[in-house]
JSON list of C-alpha atoms in Angstrom, two decimals:
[
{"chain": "A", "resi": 1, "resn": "UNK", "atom": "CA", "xyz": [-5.01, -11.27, -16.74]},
{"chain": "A", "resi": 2, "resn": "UNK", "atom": "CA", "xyz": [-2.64, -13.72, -15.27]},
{"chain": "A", "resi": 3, "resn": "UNK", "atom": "CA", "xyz": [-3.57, -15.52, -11.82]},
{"chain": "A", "resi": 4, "resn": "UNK", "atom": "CA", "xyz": [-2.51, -13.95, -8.48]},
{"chain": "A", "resi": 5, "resn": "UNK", "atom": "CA", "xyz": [-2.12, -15.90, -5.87]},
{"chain": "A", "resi": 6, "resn": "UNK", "atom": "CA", "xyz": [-3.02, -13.10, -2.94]},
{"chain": "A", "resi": 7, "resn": "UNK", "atom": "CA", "xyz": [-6.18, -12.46, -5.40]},
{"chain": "A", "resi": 8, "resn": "UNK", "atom": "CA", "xyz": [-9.27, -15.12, -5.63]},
{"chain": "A", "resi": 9, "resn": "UNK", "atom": "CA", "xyz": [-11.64, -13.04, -7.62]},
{"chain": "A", "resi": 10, "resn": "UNK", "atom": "CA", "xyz": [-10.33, -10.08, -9.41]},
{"chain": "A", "resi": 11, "resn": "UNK", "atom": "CA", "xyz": [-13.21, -8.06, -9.70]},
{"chain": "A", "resi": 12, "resn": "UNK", "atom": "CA", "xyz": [-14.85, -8.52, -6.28]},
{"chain": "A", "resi": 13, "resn": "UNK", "atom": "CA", "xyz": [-11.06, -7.78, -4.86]},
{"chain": "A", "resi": 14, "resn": "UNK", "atom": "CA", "xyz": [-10.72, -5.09, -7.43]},
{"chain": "A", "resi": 15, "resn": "UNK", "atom": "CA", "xyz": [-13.98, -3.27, -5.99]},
{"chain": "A", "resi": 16, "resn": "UNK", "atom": "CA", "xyz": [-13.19, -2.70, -2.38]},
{"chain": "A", "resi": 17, "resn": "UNK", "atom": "CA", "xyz": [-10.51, -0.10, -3.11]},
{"chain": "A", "resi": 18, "resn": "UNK", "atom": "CA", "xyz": [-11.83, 3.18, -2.43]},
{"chain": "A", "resi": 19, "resn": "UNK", "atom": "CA", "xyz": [-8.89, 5.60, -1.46]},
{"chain": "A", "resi": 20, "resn": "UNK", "atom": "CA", "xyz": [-5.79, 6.27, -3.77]},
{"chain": "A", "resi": 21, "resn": "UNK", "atom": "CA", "xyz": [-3.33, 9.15, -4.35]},
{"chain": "A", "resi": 22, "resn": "UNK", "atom": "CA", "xyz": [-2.81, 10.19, -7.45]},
{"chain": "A", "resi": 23, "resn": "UNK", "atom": "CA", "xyz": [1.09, 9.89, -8.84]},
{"chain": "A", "resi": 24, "resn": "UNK", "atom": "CA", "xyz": [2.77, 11.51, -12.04]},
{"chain": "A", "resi": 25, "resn": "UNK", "atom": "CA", "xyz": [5.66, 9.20, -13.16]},
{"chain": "A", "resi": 26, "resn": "UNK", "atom": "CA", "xyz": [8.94, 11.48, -13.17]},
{"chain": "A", "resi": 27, "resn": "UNK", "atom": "CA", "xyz": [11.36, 11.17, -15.46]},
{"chain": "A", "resi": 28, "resn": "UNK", "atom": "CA", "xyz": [14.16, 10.34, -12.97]},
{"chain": "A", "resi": 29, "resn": "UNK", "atom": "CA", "xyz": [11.94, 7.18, -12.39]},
{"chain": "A", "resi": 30, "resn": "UNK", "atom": "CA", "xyz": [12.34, 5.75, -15.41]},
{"chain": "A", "resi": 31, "resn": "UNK", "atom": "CA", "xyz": [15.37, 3.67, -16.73]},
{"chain": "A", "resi": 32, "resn": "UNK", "atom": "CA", "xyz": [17.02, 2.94, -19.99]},
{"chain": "A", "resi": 33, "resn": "UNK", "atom": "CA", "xyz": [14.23, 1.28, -21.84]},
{"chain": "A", "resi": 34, "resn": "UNK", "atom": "CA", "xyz": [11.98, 4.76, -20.75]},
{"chain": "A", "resi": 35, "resn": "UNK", "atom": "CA", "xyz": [9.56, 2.88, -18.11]},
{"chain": "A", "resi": 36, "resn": "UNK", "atom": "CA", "xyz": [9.11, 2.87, -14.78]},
{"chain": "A", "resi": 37, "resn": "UNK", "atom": "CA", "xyz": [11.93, 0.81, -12.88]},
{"chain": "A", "resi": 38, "resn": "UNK", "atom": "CA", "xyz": [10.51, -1.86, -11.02]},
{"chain": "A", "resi": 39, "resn": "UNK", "atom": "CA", "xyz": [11.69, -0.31, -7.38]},
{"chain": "A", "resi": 40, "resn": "UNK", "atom": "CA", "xyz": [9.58, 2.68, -8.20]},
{"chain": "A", "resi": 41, "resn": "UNK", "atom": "CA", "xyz": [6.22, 0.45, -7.48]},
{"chain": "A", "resi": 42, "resn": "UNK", "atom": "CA", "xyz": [7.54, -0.12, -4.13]},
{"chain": "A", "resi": 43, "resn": "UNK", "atom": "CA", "xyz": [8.17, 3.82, -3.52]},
{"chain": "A", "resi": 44, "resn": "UNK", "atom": "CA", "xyz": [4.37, 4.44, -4.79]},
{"chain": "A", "resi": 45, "resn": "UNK", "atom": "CA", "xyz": [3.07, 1.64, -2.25]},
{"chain": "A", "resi": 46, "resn": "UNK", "atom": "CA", "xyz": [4.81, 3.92, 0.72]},
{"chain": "A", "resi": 47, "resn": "UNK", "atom": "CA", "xyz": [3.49, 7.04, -0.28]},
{"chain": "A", "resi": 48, "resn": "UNK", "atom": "CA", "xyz": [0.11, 5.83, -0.65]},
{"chain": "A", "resi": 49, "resn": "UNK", "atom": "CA", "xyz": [0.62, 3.45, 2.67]},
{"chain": "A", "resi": 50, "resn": "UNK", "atom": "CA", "xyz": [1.65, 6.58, 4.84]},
{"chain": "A", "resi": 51, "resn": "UNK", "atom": "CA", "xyz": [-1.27, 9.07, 3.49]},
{"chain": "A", "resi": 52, "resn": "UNK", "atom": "CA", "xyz": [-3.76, 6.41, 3.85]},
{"chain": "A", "resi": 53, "resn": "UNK", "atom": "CA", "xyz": [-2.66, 5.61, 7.77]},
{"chain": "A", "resi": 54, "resn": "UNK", "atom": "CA", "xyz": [-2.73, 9.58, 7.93]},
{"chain": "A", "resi": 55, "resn": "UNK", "atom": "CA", "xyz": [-6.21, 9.98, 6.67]},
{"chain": "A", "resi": 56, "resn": "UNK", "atom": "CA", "xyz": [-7.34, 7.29, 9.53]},
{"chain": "A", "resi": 57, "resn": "UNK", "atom": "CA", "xyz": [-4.92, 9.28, 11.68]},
{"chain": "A", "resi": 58, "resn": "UNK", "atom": "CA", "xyz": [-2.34, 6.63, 12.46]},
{"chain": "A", "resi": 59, "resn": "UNK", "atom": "CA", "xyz": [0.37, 8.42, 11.57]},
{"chain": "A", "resi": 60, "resn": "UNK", "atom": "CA", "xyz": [0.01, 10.56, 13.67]},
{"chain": "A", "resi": 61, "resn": "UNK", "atom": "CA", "xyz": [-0.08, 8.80, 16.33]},
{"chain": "A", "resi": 62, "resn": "UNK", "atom": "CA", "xyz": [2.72, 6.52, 15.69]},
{"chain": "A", "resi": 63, "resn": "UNK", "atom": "CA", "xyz": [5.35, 9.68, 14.88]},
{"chain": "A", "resi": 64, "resn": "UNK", "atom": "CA", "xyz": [4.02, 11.42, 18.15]},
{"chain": "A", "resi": 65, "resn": "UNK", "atom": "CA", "xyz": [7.14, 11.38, 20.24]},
{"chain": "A", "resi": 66, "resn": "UNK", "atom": "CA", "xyz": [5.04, 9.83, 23.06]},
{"chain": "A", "resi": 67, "resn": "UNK", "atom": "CA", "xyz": [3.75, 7.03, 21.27]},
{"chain": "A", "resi": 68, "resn": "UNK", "atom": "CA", "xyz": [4.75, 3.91, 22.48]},
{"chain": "A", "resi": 69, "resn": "UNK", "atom": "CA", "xyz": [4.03, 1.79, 19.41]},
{"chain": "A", "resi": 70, "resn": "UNK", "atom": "CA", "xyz": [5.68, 2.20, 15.20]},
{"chain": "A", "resi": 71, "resn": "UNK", "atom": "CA", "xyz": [4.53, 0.93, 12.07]},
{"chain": "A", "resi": 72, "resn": "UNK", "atom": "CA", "xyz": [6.95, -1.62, 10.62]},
{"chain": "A", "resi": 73, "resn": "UNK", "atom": "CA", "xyz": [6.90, -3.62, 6.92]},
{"chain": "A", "resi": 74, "resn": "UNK", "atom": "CA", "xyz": [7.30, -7.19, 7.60]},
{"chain": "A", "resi": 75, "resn": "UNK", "atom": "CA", "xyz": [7.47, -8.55, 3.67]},
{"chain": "A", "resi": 76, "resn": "UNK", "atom": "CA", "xyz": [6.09, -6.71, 0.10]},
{"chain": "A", "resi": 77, "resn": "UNK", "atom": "CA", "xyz": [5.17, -8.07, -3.01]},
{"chain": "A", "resi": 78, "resn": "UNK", "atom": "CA", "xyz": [4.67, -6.15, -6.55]},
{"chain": "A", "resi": 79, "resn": "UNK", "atom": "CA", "xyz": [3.23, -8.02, -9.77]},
{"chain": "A", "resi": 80, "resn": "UNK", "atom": "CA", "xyz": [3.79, -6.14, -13.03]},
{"chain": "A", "resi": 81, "resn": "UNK", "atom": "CA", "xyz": [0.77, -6.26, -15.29]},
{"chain": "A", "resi": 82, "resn": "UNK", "atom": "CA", "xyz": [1.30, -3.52, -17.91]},
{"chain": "A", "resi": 83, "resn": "UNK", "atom": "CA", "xyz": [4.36, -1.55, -18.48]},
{"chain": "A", "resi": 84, "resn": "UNK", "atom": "CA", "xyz": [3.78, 2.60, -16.59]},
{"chain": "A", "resi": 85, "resn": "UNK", "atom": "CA", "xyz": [5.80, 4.95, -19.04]},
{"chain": "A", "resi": 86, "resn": "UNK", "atom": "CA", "xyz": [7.57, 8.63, -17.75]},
{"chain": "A", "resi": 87, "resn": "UNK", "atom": "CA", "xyz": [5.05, 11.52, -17.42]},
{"chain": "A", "resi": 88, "resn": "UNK", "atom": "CA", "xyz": [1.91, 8.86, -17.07]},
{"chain": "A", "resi": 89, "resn": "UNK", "atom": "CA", "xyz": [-0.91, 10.31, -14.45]},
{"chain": "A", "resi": 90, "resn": "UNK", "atom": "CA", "xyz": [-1.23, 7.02, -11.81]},
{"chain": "A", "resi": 91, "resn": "UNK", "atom": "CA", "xyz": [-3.94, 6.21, -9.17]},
{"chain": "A", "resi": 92, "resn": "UNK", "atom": "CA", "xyz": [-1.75, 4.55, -6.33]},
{"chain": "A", "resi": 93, "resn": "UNK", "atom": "CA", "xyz": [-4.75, 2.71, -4.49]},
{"chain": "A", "resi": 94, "resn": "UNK", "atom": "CA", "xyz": [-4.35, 0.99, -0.55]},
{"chain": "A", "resi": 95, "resn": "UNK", "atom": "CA", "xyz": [-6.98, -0.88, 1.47]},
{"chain": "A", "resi": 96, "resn": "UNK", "atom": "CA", "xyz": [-6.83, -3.13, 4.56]},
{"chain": "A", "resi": 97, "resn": "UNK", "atom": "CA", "xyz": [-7.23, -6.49, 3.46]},
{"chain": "A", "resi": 98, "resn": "UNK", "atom": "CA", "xyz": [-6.86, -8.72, 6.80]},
{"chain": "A", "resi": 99, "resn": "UNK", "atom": "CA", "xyz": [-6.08, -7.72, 10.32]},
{"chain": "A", "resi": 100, "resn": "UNK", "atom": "CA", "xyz": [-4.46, -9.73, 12.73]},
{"chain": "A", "resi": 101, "resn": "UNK", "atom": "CA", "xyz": [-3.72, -9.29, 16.56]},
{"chain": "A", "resi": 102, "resn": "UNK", "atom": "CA", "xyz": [-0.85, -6.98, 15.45]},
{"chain": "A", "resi": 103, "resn": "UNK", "atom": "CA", "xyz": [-0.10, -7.71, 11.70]},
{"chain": "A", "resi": 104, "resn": "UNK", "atom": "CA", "xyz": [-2.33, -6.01, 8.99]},
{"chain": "A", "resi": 105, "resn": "UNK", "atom": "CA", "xyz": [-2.26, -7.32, 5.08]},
{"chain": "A", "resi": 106, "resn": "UNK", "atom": "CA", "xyz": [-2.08, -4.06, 2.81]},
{"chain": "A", "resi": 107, "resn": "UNK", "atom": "CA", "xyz": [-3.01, -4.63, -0.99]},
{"chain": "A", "resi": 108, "resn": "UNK", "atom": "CA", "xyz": [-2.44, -2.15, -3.71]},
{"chain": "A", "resi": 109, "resn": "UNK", "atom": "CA", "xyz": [-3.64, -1.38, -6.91]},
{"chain": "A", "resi": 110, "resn": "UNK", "atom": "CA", "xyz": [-2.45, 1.35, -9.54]},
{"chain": "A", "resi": 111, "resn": "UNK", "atom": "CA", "xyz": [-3.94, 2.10, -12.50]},
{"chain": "A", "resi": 112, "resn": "UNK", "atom": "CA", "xyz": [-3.26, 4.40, -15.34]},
{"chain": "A", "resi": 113, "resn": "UNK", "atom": "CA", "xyz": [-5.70, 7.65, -16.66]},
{"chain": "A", "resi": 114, "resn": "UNK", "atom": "CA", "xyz": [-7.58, 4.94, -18.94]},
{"chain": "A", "resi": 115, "resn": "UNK", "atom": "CA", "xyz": [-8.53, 2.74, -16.07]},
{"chain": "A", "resi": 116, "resn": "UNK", "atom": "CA", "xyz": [-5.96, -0.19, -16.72]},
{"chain": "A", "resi": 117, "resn": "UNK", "atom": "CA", "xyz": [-4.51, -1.59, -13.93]},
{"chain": "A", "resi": 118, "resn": "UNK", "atom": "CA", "xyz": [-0.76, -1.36, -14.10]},
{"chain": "A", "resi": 119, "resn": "UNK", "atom": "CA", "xyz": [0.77, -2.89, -10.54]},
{"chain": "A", "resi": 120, "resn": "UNK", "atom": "CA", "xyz": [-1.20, -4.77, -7.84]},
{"chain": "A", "resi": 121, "resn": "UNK", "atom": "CA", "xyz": [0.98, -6.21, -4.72]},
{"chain": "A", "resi": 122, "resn": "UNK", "atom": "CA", "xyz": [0.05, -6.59, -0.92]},
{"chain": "A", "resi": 123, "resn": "UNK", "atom": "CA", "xyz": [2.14, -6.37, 2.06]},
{"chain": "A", "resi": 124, "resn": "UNK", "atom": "CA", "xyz": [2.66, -7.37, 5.57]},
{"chain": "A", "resi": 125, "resn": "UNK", "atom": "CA", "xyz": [2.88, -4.28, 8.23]},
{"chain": "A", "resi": 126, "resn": "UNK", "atom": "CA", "xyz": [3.33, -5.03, 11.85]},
{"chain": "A", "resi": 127, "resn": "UNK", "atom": "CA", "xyz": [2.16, -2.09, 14.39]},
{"chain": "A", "resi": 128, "resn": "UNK", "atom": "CA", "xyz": [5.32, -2.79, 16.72]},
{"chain": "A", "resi": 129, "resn": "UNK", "atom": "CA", "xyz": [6.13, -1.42, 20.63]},
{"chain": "A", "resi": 130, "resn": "UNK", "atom": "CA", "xyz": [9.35, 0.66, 20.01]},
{"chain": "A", "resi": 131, "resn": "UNK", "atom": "CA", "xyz": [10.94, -0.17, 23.28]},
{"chain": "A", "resi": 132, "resn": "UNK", "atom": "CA", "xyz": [10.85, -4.12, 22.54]},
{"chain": "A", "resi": 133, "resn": "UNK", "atom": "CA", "xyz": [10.30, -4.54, 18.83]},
{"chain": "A", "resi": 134, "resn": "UNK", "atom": "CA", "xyz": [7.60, -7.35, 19.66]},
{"chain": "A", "resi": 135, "resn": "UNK", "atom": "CA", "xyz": [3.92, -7.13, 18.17]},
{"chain": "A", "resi": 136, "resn": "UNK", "atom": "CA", "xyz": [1.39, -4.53, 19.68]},
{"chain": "A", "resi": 137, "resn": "UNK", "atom": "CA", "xyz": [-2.08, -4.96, 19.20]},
{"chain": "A", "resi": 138, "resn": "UNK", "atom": "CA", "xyz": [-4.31, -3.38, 17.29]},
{"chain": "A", "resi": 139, "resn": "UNK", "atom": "CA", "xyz": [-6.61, -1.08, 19.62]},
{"chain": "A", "resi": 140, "resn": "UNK", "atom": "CA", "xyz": [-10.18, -1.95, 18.56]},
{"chain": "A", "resi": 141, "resn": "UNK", "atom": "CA", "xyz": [-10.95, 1.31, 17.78]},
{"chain": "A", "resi": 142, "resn": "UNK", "atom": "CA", "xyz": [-8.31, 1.21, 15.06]},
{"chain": "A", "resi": 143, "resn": "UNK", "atom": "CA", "xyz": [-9.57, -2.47, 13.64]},
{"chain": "A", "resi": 144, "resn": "UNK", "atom": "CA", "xyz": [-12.60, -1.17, 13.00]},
{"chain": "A", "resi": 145, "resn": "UNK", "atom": "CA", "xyz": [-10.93, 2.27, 11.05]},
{"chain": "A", "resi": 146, "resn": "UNK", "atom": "CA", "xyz": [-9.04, 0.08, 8.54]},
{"chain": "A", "resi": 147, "resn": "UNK", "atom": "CA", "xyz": [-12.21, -2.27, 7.91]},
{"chain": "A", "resi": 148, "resn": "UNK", "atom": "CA", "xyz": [-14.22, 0.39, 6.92]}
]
Protein backbone atom coordinates (compact mmCIF):
# COMPACT_ATOMS: atom_id res chain seq x y z
CA UNK A 1 0.00 0.00 0.00
CA UNK A 2 1.34 3.36 -0.89
CA UNK A 3 2.52 5.83 2.03
CA UNK A 4 0.03 8.30 3.59
CA UNK A 5 1.17 11.05 4.96
CA UNK A 6 -1.85 11.60 7.75
CA UNK A 7 -1.06 7.68 8.45
CA UNK A 8 2.32 6.51 10.42
CA UNK A 9 1.45 2.92 10.94
CA UNK A 10 -1.28 1.46 8.92
CA UNK A 11 -2.34 -1.23 10.96
CA UNK A 12 -2.21 0.33 14.45
CA UNK A 13 -4.24 3.42 12.66
CA UNK A 14 -6.29 0.91 10.82
CA UNK A 15 -7.43 -0.73 14.29
CA UNK A 16 -8.98 2.11 16.18
CA UNK A 17 -11.98 2.36 13.85
CA UNK A 18 -14.85 0.90 15.46
CA UNK A 19 -18.12 2.58 14.08
CA UNK A 20 -19.08 2.63 10.27
CA UNK A 21 -22.32 2.77 8.22
CA UNK A 22 -22.75 0.54 5.81
CA UNK A 23 -23.21 2.09 1.99
CA UNK A 24 -24.49 0.32 -1.32
CA UNK A 25 -22.85 2.12 -4.34
CA UNK A 26 -25.88 3.36 -6.63
CA UNK A 27 -25.74 3.35 -9.98
CA UNK A 28 -26.26 7.13 -10.40
CA UNK A 29 -22.83 7.25 -8.54
CA UNK A 30 -20.93 5.86 -10.96
CA UNK A 31 -19.51 7.52 -14.19
CA UNK A 32 -18.55 6.50 -17.65
CA UNK A 33 -15.84 4.03 -16.93
CA UNK A 34 -18.73 2.21 -14.34
CA UNK A 35 -16.90 3.22 -10.88
CA UNK A 36 -17.50 5.29 -8.30
CA UNK A 37 -16.75 9.09 -9.21
CA UNK A 38 -14.26 10.43 -7.06
CA UNK A 39 -16.83 13.20 -5.39
CA UNK A 40 -18.89 10.29 -4.23
CA UNK A 41 -16.04 9.48 -1.39
CA UNK A 42 -16.61 12.85 -0.13
CA UNK A 43 -20.61 12.32 0.03
CA UNK A 44 -19.89 8.85 2.00
CA UNK A 45 -17.47 10.80 4.53
CA UNK A 46 -20.72 13.19 5.36
CA UNK A 47 -23.07 10.59 5.83
CA UNK A 48 -20.94 8.65 8.01
CA UNK A 49 -19.57 12.13 9.75
CA UNK A 50 -23.26 13.22 10.61
CA UNK A 51 -24.52 9.60 12.00
CA UNK A 52 -21.43 9.22 13.92
CA UNK A 53 -21.84 12.94 15.71
CA UNK A 54 -25.57 11.65 16.09
CA UNK A 55 -24.74 8.46 17.82
CA UNK A 56 -22.53 10.71 20.44
CA UNK A 57 -25.53 13.04 20.22
CA UNK A 58 -23.90 16.10 18.70
CA UNK A 59 -26.12 16.54 16.20
CA UNK A 60 -28.49 17.07 17.99
CA UNK A 61 -27.40 19.48 19.76
CA UNK A 62 -25.88 21.55 17.15
CA UNK A 63 -29.37 21.53 14.83
CA UNK A 64 -31.36 22.41 18.11
CA UNK A 65 -32.62 25.83 17.22
CA UNK A 66 -31.23 27.05 20.58
CA UNK A 67 -27.85 25.96 20.18
CA UNK A 68 -25.47 28.50 20.09
CA UNK A 69 -22.61 26.61 18.43
CA UNK A 70 -22.52 24.52 14.40
CA UNK A 71 -20.33 22.04 13.07
CA UNK A 72 -18.27 23.40 10.17
CA UNK A 73 -15.57 21.45 7.60
CA UNK A 74 -12.48 23.40 7.58
CA UNK A 75 -10.39 21.20 4.72
CA UNK A 76 -10.96 17.20 3.43
CA UNK A 77 -8.76 14.90 1.94
CA UNK A 78 -9.65 11.44 0.02
CA UNK A 79 -6.80 8.92 -1.19
CA UNK A 80 -8.00 6.32 -3.70
CA UNK A 81 -6.58 2.89 -3.01
CA UNK A 82 -8.71 0.43 -5.01
CA UNK A 83 -11.26 1.25 -7.54
CA UNK A 84 -15.41 0.80 -5.62
CA UNK A 85 -17.62 -0.48 -8.63
CA UNK A 86 -21.83 0.26 -8.86
CA UNK A 87 -23.93 -2.06 -6.63
CA UNK A 88 -20.67 -2.85 -4.23
CA UNK A 89 -21.84 -3.25 -0.30
CA UNK A 90 -19.25 -0.45 1.53
CA UNK A 91 -18.33 -0.01 5.27
CA UNK A 92 -18.00 3.93 5.48
CA UNK A 93 -15.87 4.00 8.83
CA UNK A 94 -15.23 7.62 11.10
CA UNK A 95 -13.21 8.05 14.30
CA UNK A 96 -11.81 11.09 16.15
CA UNK A 97 -8.31 11.22 15.52
CA UNK A 98 -7.05 14.57 17.38
CA UNK A 99 -8.97 17.20 19.23
CA UNK A 100 -8.05 20.59 19.55
CA UNK A 101 -9.50 23.60 21.61
CA UNK A 102 -12.20 23.81 18.88
CA UNK A 103 -10.90 21.87 15.76
CA UNK A 104 -11.30 18.00 15.66
CA UNK A 105 -9.23 15.74 12.90
CA UNK A 106 -11.84 13.13 11.41
CA UNK A 107 -10.22 10.06 9.51
CA UNK A 108 -12.10 7.66 7.39
CA UNK A 109 -11.80 4.39 6.16
CA UNK A 110 -14.10 2.33 3.66
CA UNK A 111 -13.75 -0.94 2.79
CA UNK A 112 -15.47 -3.31 0.50
CA UNK A 113 -17.57 -6.86 1.59
CA UNK A 114 -14.02 -8.70 1.29
CA UNK A 115 -12.33 -6.53 3.80
CA UNK A 116 -10.14 -4.38 1.31
CA UNK A 117 -9.82 -1.03 2.05
CA UNK A 118 -11.01 1.09 -0.81
CA UNK A 119 -10.78 5.08 0.37
CA UNK A 120 -9.07 6.41 3.55
CA UNK A 121 -9.00 10.46 3.97
CA UNK A 122 -9.22 12.69 7.20
CA UNK A 123 -10.64 16.01 7.68
CA UNK A 124 -10.62 19.15 9.61
CA UNK A 125 -14.16 20.10 11.40
CA UNK A 126 -14.37 23.19 13.48
CA UNK A 127 -17.36 23.24 16.21
CA UNK A 128 -18.07 27.09 15.42
CA UNK A 129 -20.43 29.88 17.53
CA UNK A 130 -23.12 30.72 14.86
CA UNK A 131 -23.49 34.30 15.85
CA UNK A 132 -19.60 35.08 15.20
CA UNK A 133 -18.24 32.27 13.08
CA UNK A 134 -15.06 32.15 15.48
CA UNK A 135 -13.95 28.73 17.20
CA UNK A 136 -16.03 27.34 20.22
CA UNK A 137 -14.58 24.99 22.42
CA UNK A 138 -15.05 21.72 22.86
CA UNK A 139 -17.09 21.15 26.25
CA UNK A 140 -15.08 18.48 28.12
CA UNK A 141 -17.76 16.33 28.34
CA UNK A 142 -17.78 16.09 24.56
CA UNK A 143 -13.68 15.57 24.32
CA UNK A 144 -13.94 12.79 26.20
CA UNK A 145 -17.19 11.27 23.84
CA UNK A 146 -15.10 11.43 20.63
CA UNK A 147 -11.90 9.82 22.41
CA UNK A 148 -13.63 6.97 23.37
Amino acid sequence: MKKISYIEDFEKWEKGFSFYIPVKVRFCETDMFGHMNNGVAFTYFEEARIEFFKELGFMQEWTHEASETMIVVADLQCNFLKQIFFDENLKVYVKAESIGNSSLDLHYMVKNETGEVCLVGRGAMVQASKKTGKGAPWLEEWKQKLLQ
